[in-house]
Short mmCIF file of C-alpha atoms and ligand atoms in Angstrom, two decimals:
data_model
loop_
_atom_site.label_atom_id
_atom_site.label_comp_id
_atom_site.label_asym_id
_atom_site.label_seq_id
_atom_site.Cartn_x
_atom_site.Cartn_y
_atom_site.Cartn_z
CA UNK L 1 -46.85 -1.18 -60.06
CA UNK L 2 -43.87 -0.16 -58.12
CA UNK L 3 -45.17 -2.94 -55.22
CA UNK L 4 -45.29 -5.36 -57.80
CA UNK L 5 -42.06 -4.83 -59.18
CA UNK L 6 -40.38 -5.92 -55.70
CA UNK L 7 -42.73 -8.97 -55.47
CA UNK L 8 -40.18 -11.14 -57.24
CA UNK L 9 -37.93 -10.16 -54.37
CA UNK L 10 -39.92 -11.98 -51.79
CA UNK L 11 -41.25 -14.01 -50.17
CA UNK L 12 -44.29 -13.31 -48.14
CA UNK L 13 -46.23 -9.38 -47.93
CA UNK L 14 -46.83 -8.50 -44.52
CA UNK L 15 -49.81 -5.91 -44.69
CA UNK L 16 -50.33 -3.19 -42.51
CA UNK L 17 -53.90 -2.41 -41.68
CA UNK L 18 -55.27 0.10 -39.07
CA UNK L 19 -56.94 -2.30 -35.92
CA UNK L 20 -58.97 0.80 -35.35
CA UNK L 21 -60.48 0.83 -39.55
CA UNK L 22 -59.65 -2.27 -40.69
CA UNK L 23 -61.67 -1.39 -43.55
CA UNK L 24 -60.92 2.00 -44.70
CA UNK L 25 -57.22 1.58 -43.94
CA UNK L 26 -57.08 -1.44 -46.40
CA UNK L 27 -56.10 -0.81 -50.11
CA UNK L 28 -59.48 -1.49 -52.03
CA UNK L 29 -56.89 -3.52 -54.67
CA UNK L 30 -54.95 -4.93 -52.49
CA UNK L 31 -55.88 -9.11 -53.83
CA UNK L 32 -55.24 -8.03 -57.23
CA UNK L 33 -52.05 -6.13 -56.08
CA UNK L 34 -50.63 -8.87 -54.26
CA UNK L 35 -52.19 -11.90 -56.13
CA UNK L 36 -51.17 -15.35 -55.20
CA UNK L 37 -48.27 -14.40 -52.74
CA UNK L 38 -48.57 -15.13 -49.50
CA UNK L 39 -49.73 -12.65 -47.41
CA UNK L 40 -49.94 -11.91 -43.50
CA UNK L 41 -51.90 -9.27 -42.74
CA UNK L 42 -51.07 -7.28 -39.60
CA UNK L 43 -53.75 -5.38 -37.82
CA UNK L 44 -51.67 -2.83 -36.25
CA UNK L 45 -51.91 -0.21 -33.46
CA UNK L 46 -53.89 -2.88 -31.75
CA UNK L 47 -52.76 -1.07 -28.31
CA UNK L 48 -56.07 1.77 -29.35
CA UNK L 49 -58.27 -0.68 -30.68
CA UNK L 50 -61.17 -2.61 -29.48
CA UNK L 51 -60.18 -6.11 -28.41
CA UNK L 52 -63.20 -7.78 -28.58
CA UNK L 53 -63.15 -6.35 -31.89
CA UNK L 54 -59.51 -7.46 -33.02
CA UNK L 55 -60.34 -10.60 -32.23
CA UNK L 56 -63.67 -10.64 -34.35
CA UNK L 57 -61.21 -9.05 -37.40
CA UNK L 58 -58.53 -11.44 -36.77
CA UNK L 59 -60.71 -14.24 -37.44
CA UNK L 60 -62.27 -12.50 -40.44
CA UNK L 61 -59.07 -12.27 -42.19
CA UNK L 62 -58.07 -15.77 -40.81
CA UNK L 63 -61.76 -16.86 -42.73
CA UNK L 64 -60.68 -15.76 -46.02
CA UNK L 65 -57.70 -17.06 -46.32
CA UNK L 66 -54.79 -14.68 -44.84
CA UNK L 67 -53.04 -15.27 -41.87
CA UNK L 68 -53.60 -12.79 -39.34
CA UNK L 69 -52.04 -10.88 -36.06
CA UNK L 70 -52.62 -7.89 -34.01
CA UNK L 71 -49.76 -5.89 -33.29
CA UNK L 72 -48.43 -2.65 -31.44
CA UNK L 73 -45.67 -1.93 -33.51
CA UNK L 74 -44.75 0.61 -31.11
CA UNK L 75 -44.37 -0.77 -28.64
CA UNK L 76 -44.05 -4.16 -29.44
CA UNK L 77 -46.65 -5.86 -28.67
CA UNK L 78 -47.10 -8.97 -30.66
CA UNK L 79 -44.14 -8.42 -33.09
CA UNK L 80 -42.00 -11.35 -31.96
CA UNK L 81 -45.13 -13.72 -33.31
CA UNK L 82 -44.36 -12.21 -36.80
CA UNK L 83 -41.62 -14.39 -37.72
CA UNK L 84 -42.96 -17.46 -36.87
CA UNK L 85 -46.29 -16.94 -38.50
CA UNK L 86 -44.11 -15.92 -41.67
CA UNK L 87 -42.11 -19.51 -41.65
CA UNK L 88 -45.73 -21.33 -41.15
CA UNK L 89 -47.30 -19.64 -43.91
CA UNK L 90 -44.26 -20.55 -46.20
CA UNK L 91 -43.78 -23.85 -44.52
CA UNK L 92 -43.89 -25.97 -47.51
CA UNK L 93 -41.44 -24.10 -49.66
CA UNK L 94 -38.88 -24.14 -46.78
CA UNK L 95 -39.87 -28.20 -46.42
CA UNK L 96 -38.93 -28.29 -50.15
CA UNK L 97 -35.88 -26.87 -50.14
CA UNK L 98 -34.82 -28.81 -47.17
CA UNK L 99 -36.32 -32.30 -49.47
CA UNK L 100 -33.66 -31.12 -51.95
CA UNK L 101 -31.12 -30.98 -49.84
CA UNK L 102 -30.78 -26.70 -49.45
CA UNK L 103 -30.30 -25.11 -46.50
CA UNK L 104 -33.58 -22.64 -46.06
CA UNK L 105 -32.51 -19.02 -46.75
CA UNK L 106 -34.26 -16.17 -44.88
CA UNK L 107 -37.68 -15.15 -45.86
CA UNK L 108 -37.88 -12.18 -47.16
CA UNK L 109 -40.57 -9.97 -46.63
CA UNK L 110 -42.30 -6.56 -48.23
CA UNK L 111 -44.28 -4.11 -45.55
CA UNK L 112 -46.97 -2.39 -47.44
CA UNK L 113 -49.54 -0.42 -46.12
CA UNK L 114 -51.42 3.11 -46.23
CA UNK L 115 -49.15 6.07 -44.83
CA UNK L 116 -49.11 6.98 -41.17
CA UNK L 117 -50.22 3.13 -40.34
CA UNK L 118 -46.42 2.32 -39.01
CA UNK L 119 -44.68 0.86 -41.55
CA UNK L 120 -41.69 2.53 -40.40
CA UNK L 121 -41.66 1.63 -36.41
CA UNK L 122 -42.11 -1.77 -37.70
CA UNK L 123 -39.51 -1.68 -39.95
CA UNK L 124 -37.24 -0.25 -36.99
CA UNK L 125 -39.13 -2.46 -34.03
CA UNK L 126 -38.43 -5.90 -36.39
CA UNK L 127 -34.76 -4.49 -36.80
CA UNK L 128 -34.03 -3.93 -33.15
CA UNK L 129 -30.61 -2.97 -32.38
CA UNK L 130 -29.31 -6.16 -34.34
CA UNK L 131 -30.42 -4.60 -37.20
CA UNK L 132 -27.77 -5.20 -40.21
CA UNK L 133 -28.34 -3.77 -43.81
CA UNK L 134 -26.76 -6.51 -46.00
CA UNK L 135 -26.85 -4.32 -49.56
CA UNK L 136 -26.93 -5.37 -52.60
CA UNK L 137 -27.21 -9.51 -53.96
CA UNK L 138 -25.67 -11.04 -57.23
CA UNK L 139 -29.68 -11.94 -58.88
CA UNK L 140 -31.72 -8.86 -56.97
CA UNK L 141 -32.30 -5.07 -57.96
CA UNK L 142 -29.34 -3.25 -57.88
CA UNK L 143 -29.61 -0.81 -54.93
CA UNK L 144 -32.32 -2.80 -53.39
CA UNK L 145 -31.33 -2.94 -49.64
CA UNK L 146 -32.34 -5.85 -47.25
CA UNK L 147 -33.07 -5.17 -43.79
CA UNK L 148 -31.46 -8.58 -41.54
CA UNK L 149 -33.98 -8.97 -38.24
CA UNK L 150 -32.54 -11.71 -35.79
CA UNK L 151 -34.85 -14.22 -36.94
CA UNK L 152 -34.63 -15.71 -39.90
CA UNK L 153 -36.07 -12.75 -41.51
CA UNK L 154 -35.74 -10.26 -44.09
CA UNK L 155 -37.57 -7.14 -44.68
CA UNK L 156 -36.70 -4.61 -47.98
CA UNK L 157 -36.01 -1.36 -46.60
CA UNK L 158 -38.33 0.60 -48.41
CA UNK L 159 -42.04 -0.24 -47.36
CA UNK L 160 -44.78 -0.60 -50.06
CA UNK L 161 -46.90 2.58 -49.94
CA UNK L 162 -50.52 1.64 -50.57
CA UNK L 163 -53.01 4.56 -51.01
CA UNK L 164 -56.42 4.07 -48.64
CA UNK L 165 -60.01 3.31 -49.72
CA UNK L 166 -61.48 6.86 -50.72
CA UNK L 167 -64.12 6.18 -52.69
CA UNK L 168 -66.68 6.11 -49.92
CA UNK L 169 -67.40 9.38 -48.16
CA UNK L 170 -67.67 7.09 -44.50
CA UNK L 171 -63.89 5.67 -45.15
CA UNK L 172 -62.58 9.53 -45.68
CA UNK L 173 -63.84 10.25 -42.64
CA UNK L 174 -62.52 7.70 -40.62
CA UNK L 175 -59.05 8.38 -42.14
CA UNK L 176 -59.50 11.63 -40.90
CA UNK L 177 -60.54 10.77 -37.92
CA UNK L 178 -57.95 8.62 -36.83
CA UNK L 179 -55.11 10.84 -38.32
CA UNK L 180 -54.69 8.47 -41.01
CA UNK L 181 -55.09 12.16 -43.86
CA UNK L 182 -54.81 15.46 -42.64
CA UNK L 183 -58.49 16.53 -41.71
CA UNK L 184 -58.00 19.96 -43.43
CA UNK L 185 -58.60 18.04 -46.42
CA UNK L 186 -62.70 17.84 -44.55
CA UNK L 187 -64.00 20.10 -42.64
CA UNK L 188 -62.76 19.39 -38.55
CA UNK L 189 -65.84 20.26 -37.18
CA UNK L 190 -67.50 17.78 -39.61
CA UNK L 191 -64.74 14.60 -39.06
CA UNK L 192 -65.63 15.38 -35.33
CA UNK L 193 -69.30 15.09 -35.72
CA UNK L 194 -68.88 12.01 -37.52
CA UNK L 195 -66.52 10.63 -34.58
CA UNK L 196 -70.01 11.37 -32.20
CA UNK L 197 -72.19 9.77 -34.12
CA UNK L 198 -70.06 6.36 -34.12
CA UNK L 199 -69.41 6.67 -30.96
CA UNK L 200 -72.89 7.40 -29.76
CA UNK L 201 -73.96 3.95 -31.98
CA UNK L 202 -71.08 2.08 -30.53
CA UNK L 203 -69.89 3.29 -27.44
CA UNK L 204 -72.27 5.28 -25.98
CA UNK L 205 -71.16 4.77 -22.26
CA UNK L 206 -67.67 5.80 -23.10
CA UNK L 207 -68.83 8.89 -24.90
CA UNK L 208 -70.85 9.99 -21.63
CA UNK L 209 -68.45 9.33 -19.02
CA UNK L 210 -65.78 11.20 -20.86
CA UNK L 211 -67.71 14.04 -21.75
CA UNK L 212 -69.93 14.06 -18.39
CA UNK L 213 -73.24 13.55 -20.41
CA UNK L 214 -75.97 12.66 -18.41
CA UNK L 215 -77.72 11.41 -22.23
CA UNK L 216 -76.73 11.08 -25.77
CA UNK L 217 -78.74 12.53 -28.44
CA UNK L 218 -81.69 10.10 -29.50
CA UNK L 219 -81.32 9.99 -33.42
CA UNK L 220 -77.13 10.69 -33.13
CA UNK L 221 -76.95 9.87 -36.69
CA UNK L 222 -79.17 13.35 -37.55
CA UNK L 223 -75.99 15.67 -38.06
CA UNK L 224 -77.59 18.78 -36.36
CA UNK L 225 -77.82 16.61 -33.16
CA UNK L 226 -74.13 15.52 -33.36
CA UNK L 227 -73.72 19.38 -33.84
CA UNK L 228 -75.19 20.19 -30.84
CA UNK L 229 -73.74 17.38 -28.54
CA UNK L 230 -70.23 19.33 -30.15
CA UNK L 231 -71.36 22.31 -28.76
CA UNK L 232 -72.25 20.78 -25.39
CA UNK L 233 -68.75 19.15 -25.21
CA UNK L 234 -67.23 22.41 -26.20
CA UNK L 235 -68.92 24.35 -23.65
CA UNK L 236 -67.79 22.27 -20.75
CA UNK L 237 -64.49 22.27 -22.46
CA UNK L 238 -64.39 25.64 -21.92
CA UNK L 239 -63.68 25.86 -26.28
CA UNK L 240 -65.52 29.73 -26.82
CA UNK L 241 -65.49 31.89 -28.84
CA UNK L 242 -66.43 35.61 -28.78
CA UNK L 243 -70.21 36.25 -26.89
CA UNK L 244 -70.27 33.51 -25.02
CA UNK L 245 -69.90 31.13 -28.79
CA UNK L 246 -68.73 27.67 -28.50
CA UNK L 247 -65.82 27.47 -31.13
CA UNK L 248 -66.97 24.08 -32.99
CA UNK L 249 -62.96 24.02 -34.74
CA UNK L 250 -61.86 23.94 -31.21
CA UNK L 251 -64.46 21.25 -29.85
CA UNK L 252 -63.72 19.45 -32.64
CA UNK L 253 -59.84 19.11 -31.95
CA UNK L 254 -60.53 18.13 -28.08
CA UNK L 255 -62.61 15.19 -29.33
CA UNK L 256 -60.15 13.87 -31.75
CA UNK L 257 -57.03 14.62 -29.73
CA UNK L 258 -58.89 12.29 -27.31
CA UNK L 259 -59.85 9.75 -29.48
CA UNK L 260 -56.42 9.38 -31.15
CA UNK L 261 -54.39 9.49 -28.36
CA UNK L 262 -56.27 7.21 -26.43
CA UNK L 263 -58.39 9.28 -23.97
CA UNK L 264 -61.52 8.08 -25.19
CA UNK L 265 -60.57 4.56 -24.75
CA UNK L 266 -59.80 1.23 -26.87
CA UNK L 267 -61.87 1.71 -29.72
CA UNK L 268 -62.64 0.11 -33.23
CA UNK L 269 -64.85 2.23 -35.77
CA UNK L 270 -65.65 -0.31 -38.32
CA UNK L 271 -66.65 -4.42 -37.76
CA UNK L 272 -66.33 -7.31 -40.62
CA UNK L 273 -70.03 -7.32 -40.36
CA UNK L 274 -69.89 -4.13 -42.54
CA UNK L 275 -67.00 -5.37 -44.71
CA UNK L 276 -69.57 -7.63 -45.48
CA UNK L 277 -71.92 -5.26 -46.70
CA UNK L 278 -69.63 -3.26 -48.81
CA UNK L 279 -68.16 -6.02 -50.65
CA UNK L 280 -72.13 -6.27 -51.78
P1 GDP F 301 -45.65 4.99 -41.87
O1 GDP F 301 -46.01 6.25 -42.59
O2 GDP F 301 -46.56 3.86 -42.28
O3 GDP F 301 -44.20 4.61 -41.95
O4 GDP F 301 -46.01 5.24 -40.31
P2 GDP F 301 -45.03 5.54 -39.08
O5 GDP F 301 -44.23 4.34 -38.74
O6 GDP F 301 -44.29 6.80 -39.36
O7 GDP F 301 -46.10 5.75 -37.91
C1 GDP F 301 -47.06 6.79 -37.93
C2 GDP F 301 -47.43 7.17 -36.50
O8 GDP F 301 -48.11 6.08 -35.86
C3 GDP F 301 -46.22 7.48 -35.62
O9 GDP F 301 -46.56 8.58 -34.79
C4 GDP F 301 -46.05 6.22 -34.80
O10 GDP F 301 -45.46 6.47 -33.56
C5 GDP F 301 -47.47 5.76 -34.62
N1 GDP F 301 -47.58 4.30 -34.44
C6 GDP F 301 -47.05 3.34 -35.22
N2 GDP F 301 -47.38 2.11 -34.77
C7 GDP F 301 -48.14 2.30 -33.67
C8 GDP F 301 -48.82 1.41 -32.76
O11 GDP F 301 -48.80 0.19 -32.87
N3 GDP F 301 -49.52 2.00 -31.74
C9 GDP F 301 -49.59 3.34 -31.59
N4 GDP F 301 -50.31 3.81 -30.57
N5 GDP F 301 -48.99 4.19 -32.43
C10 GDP F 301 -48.27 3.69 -33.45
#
């Protein structure tokens, strides 16, 4: 409700999506949320994600309809395009109000997205140091600050906070797994598991050479062999316990440690293949 109160403010939603989940990290109302206002959606953190894979999700958005980029909000990475892929997807409004003689305004935009997907650095990478708060306008919300970027742009100052597609158990996880929700809210051990088995079905070579495995399990998705290949990785991560135990908490953390900062790779846990499914 409160996202749809500041639509009247703007012009064009820039949604943040996780380039790692695309899926999970989406808002399962997002199209009713948002309706007919145009809408770029921004698959960020692209600098841990799959490219192959971006590109694949790039296009999927691109196929239904929304305008689409991959970004590193951190450290920049594709942020400059943002602008100009605003101004084309509002290019015939600003064509209008050039037709009546006006002199275009800046766009303004909304960031909405899950927490801990970067709404913030982008907020503060789109501001740069130019970065002007112009307060409050005769016709908009009272206290309702706007956020001036160099080009042409203008983003409100507080981001939309979406909440993340729970419903399925598989989404949970990969929230979890990619630091999206505190794992405490699942079991470690169990988010960790979970991270094995995907990676054992999807990158398998990357999951050896890491961990030194000479093979992966041969039904990964059976959770007691993703418990065991924990254990392996735990005992040549030195992670023990009392009598010679592998502590599976402390396995656990090494793999996602690794897998969120980086260590494991460029890696994407979901593919539109699979968004296909669950829109079934
Ligand atoms: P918010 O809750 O949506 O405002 O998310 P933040 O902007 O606070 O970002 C959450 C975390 O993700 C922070 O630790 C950021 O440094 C990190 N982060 C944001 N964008 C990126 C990105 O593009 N790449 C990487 N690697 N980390 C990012």
């Amino acid at each position: 409700r409160q996202i749809q109160e500041k639509l009247k403010l703007i012009d064009v939603v820039f949604e943040l999506i996780d380039a790692r989940i695309p899926l999970a990290s989406r808002n399962p109302m997002i199209d009713e949320i948002v309706g007919a206002k145009p809408r770029l959606v921004l698959l960020n953190k692209a600098d841990l994600a799959d490219p192959v894979r971006t590109g694949d999700w790039v296009r999927h958005f691109r196929a239904l309809g929304h305008e689409a980029l991959a970004i590193d909000a951190a450290s920049g990475t594709g942020v400059k395009e943002i602008p100009a892929k605003a101004k084309e997807l509002l290019r015939e409004k600003i064509q209008r109000q050039i037709a009546k003689g006006m002199k275009p305004r800046p766009i303004r935009a909304l960031i909405a997205g899950i927490p801990n997907v970067g709404k913030s650095t982008l907020i503060n990478r789109l501001a740069g140091r130019n970065a002007a708060v112009t307060g409050d306008r005769p016709g908009v919300t009272k206290g309702q600050q706007w956020i001036r970027t160099g080009a042409d742009l203008e983003l409100l100052d507080t981001p939309g906070i979406l909440w993340p597609k729970f419903e399925d158990p598989k989404a949970g996880f990969l929230l979890a797994a990619t630091g999206a929700i505190k794992e405490e809210i699942l079991h470690v051990d169990e988010v960790a598991c979970f991270v094995l088995q995907m990676l054992a079905e999807g990158y398998p070579d990357v999951l050896k050479e890491r961990y030194g495995l000479a093979e992966l399990p041969e039904k990964p998705e059976d959770m007691q062999a993703a418990a065991q290949l924990l254990e392996v990785i735990g005992r040549k991560r030195g992670c023990l316990a009392g009598g010679g135990h592998v502590d599976y908490e402390k396995a656990a953390g090494v793999v996602l440690r690794d897998l969120r900062s980086g260590k494991l790779g460029r890696l994407t846990l979901e593919t539109p293949e699979e968004s296909a499914v669950s829109a079934e």
